[in-house]
Structures are given as C-alpha cells and as structure tokens.
Coordinates of N, CA and C in Angstrom, one line a residue:
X1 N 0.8 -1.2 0.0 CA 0.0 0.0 0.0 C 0.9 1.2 0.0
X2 N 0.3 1.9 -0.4 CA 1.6 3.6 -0.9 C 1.1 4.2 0.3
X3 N 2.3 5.0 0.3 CA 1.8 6.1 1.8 C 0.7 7.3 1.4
X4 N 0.3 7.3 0.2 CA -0.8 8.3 -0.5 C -1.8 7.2 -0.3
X5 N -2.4 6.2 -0.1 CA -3.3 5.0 -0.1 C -3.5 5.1 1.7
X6 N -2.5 4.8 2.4 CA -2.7 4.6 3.2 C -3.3 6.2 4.3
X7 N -3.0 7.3 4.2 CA -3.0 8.7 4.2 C -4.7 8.8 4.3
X8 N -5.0 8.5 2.8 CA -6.3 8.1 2.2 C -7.4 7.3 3.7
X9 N -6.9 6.1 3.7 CA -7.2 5.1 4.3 C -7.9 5.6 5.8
X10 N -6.7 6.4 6.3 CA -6.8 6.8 7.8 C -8.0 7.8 7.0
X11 N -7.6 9.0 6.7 CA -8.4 10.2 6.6 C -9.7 9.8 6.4
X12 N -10.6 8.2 5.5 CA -11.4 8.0 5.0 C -12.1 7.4 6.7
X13 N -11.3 6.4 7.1 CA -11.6 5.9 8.7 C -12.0 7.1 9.7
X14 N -11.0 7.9 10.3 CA -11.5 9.6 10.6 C -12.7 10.0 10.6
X15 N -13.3 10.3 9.2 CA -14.4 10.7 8.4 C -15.1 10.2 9.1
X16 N -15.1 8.7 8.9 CA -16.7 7.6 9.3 C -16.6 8.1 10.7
X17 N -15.3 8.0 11.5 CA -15.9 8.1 13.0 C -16.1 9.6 13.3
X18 N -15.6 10.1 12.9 CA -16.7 11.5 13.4 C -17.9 11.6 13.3
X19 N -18.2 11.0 11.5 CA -19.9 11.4 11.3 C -20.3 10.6 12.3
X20 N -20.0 9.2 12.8 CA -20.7 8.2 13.4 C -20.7 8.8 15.1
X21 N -19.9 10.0 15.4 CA -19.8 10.5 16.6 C -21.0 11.8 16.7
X22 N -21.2 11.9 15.6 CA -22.4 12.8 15.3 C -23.4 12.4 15.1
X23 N -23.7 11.7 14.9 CA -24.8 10.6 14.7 C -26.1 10.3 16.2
X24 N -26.8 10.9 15.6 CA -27.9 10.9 16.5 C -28.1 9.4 17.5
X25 N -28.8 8.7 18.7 CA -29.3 8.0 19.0 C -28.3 6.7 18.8
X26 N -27.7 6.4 18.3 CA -27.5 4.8 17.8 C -25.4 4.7 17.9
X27 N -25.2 6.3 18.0 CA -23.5 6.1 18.2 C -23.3 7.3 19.4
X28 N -22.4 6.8 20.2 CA -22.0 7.8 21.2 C -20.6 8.1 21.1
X29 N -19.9 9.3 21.5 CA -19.1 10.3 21.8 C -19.1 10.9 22.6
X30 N -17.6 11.2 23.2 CA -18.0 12.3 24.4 C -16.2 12.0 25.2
X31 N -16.2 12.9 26.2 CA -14.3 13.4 26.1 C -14.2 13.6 28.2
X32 N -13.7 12.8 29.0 CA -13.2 13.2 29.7 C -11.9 14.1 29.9
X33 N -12.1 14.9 30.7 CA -10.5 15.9 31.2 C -10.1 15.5 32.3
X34 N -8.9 16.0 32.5 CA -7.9 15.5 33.6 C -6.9 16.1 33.2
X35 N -6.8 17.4 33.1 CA -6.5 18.8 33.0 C -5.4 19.3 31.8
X36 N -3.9 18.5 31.7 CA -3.4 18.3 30.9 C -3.6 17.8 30.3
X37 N -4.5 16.6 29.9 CA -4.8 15.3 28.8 C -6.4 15.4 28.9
X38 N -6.9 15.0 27.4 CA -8.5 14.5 27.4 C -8.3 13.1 27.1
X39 N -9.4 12.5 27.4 CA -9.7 11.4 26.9 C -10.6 11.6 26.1
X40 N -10.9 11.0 24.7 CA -12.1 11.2 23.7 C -12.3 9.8 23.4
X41 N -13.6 9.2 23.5 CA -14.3 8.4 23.3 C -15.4 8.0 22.4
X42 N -15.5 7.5 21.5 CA -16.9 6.8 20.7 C -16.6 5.1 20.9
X43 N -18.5 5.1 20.8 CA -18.8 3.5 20.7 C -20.0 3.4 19.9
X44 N -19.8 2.8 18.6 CA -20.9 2.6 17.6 C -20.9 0.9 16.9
X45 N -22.1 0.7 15.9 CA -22.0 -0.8 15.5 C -21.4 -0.6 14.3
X46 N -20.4 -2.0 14.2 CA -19.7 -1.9 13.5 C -19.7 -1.6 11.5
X47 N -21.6 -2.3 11.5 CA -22.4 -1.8 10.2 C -22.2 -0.6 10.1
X48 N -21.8 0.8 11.0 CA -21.8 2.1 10.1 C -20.5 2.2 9.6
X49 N -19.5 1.6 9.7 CA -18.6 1.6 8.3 C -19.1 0.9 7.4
X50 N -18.2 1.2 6.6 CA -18.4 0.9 4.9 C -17.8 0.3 4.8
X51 N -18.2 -1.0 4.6 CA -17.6 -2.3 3.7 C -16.2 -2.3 3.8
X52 N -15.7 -0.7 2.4 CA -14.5 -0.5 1.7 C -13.5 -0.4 3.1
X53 N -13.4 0.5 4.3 CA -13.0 1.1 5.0 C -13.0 -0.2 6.4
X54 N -13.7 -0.9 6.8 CA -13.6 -1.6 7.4 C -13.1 -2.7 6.8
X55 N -13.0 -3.2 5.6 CA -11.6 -4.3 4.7 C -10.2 -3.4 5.0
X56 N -10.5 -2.1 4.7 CA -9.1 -1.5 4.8 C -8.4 -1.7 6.4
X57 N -9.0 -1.4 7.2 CA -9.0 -1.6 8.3 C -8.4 -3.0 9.0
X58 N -9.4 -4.1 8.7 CA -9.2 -4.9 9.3 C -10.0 -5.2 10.6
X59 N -11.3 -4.6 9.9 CA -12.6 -4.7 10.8 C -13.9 -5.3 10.4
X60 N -14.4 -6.8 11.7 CA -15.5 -6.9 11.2 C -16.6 -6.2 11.1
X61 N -17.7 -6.3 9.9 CA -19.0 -5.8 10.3 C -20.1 -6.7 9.9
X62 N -20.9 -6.5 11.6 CA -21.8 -7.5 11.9 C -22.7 -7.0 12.7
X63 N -23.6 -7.4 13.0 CA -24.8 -6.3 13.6 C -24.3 -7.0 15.1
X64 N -23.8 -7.7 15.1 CA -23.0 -8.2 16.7 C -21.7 -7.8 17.4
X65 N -21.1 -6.7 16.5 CA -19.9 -6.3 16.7 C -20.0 -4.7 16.9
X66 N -19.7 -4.4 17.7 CA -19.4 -2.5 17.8 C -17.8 -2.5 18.2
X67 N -17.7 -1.1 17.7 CA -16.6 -0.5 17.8 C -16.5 0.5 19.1
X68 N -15.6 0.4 19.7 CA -14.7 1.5 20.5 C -13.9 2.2 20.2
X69 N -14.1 3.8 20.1 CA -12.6 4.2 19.6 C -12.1 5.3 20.6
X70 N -10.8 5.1 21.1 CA -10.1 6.0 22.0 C -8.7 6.8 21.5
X71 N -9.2 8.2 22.0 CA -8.1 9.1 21.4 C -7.5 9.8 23.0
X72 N -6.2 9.6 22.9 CA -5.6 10.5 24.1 C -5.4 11.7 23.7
X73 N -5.6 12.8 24.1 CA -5.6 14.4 23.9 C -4.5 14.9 25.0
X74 N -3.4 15.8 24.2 CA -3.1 16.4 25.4 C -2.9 18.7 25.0
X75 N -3.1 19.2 25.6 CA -3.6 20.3 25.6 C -1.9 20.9 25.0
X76 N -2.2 22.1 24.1 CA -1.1 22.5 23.5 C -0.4 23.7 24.1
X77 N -0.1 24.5 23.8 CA 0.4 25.7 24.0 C -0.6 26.6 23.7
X78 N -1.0 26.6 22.7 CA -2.0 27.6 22.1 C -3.4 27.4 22.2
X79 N -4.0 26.5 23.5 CA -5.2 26.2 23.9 C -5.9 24.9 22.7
X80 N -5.1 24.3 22.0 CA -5.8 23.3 20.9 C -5.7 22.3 21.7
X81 N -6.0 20.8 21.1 CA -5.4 19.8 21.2 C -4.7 19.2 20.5
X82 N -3.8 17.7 20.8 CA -2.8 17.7 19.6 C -3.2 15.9 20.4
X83 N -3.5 14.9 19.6 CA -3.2 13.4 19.9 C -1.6 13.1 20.8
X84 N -1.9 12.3 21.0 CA -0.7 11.5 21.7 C -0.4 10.0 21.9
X85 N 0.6 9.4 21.8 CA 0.9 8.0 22.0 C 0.3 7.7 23.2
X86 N 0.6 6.5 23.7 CA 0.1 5.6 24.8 C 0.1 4.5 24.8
X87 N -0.6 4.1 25.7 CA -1.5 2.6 26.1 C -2.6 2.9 26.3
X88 N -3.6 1.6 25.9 CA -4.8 1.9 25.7 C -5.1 0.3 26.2
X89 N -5.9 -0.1 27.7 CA -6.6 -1.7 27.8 C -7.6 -0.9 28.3
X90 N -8.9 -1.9 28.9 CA -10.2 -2.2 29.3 C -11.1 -3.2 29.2
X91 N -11.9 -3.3 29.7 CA -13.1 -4.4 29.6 C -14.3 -3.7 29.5
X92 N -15.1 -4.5 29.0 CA -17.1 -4.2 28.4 C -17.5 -5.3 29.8
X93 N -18.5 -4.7 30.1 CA -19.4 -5.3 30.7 C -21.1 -5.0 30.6
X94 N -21.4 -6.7 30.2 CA -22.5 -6.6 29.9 C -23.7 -6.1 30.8
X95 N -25.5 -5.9 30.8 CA -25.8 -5.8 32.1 C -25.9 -6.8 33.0
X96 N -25.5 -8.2 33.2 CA -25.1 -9.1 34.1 C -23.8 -9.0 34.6
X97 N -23.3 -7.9 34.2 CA -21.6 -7.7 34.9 C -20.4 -8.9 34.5
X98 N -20.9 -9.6 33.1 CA -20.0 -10.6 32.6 C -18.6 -9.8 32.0
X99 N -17.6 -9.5 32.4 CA -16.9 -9.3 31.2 C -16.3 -9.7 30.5
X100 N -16.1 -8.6 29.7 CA -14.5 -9.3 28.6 C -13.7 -8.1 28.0
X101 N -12.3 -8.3 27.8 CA -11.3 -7.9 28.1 C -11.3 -7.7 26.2
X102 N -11.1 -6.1 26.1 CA -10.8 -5.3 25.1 C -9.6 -5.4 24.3
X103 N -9.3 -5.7 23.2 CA -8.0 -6.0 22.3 C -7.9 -4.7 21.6
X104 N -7.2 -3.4 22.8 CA -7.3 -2.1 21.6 C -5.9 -2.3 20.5
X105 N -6.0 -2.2 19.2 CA -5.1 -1.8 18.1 C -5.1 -0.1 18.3
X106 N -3.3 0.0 18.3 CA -2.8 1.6 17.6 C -2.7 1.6 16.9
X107 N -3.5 2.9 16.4 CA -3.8 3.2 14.7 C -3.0 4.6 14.5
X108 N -2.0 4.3 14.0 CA -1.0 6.2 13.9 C -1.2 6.3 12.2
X109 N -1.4 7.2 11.8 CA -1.0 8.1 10.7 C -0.7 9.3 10.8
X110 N 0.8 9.9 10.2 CA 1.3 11.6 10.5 C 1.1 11.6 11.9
X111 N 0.3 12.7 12.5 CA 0.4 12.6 14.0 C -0.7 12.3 14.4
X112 N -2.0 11.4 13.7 CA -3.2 11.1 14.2 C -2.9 9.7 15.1
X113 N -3.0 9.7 16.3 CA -2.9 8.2 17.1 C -4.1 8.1 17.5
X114 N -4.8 7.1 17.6 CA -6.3 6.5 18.1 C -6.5 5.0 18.8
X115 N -6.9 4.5 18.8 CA -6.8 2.9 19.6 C -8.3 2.9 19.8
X116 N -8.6 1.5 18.5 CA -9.9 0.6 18.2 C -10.1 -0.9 19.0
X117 N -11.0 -0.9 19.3 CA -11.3 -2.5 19.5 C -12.5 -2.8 19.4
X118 N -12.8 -3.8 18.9 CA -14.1 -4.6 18.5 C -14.5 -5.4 20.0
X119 N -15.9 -5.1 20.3 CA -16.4 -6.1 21.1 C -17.6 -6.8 20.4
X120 N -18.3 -7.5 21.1 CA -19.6 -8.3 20.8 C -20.7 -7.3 21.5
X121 N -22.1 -7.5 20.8 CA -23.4 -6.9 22.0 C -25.0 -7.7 20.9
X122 N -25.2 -7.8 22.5 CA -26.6 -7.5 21.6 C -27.4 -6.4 21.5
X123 N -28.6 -6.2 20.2 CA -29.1 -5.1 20.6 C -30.0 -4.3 21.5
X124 N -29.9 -3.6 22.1 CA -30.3 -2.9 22.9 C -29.8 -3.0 24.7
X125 N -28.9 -4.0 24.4 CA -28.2 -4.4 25.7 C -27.3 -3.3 26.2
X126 N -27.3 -3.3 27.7 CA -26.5 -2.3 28.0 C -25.2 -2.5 28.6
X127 N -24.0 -1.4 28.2 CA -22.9 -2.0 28.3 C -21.8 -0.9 29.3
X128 N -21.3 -1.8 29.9 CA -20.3 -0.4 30.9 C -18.7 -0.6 30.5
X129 N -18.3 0.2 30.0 CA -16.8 0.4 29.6 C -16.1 1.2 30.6
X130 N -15.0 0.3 31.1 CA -14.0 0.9 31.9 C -12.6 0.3 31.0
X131 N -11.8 2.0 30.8 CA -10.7 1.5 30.1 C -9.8 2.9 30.9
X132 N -8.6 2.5 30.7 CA -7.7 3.1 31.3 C -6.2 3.4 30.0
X133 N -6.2 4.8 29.7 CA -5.4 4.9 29.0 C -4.6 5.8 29.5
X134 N -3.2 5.5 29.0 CA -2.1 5.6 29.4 C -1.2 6.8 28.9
X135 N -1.2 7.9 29.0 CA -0.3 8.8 27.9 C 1.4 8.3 27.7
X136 N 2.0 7.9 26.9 CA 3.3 8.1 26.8 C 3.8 9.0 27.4
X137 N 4.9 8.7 28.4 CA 5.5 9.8 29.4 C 5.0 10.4 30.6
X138 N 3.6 9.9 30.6 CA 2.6 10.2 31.7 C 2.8 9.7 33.0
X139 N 2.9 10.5 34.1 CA 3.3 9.9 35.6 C 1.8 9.1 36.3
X140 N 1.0 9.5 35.3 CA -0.7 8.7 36.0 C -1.1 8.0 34.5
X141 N -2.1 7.1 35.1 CA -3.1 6.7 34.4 C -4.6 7.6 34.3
X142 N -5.0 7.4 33.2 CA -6.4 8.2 33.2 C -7.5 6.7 32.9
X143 N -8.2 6.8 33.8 CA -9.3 5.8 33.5 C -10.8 6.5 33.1
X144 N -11.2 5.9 32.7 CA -12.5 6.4 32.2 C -13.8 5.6 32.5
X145 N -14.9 6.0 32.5 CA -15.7 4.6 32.6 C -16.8 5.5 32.1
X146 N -18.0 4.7 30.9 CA -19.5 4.9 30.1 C -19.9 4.3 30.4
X147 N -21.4 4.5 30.3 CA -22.4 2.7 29.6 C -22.8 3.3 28.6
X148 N -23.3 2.6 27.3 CA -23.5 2.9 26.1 C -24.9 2.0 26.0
X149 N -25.5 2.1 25.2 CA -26.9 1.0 24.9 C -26.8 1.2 23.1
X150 N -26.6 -0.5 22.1 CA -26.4 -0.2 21.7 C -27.3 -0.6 20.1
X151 N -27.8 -0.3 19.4 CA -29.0 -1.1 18.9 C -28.4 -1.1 16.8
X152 N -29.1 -2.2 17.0 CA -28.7 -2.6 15.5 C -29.8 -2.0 14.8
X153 N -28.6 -1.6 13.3 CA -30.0 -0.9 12.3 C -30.8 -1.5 11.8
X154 N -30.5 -2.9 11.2 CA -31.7 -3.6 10.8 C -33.1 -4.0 11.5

C-alpha cells in the first residue's frame, strides 16, 4: 500500500468516525478531562462503516460487533489539542456484569494516534466500559468509565 493510499485510508476511517460521533441516537461520543490530557471516546455498530473502510482496516462488520474508539488528547500551548501516544486496555461489561477484556489496536498516521477494538453486544443491551489509558510519558493513568446502549440498524 503507498503512503498516499494509506494517508487516504486513515483520513477515510476519521471521516466515518466523526460522522458516526455525530450521529444521532444509535452512536455515542463524548471526552473526559484531567487537565493536561482528554480522553475522547466513541462506541458505535460496526455496520456504520463501509464495507471498503472496514476491509481496509481490518474490521469486522456484523450487527453483533461495535466499535470502541479511543483518542488520548493532550492540551497544546496555544489552547488546541494535539493526539498523543500511549497505552490503551479495558473491559465491556455486559448488564449481568459478565466481562470481557478489550483487544485495543494503535492506529498512527502523521500525528493522528487512536486505539480501536471490537467487542460483541446484543441489541439494545447495555454496556459499561472501563478503560484506562495511558499517555506516553505520563506519571498517571487516566481511566474512564461509560455505559452505552447499543441497537442494530436492521
């Protein structure tokens, strides 16, 4: 794959997860602080990518699969944000408090870092995410924790 393909690839991946963070009802988003660093969070089904973009990826889509996606934020000089390396683990818990243990992939292009993992759900079931990410260089951990509810389109 050429680095103009792959460039492509991320920017096209990006794309979906924003709109899908915009996305009314059916995908969630949303950003803890902890003053120097955010945490930014979405969790959507894995049907709102596209076919093309999730082969590129390396992602199933199945009305049984949602995505997690985690971005470490750390605050700039000039009041922006700018991504940052890390570590990224966690676990889903279902509403019977069963869990299971998150396989996040680092996803870098240029200076975009993020960290995906696929879990299982059914729909409309509700789910509690506790993950703990890690900044590169960071004297703490930042943990987070949501519940999401998550419902298939079909």
């Amino acid at each position: 794959m050429t680095t103009l393909t792959r460039h492509l690839t991320t920017l096209t991946l990006l794309a979906s997860l924003l709109a899908l963070a915009l996305a009314g009802g059916r995908a969630h988003a949303s950003s803890v602080d902890f003053g120097e660093y955010q945490v930014h969070y979405s969790t959507f089904p894995s049907t709102y990518l596209t076919p093309e973009v999730a082969k590129q990826n390396n992602l199933q889509r199945s009305r049984a699969i949602g995505i997690v996606n985690i971005a470490i934020m750390r605050k700039t000089a000039d009041g922006g944000l700018a991504t940052v390396s890390g570590q990224v683990e966690g676990k889903v818990l279902n509403d019977i408090q069963q869990a299971k243990f998150l396989a996040f992939r680092r996803i870098q292009e240029g200076d975009a870092v993020y960290f995906i993992s696929e879990f299982q759900y059914s729909s409309g079931e509700l789910l509690t995410f506790q993950v703990t990410a890690r900044p590169t260089g960071a004297s703490r951990e930042l943990p987070i924790r949501f519940a999401q509810t998550l419902f298939n389109e079909e």
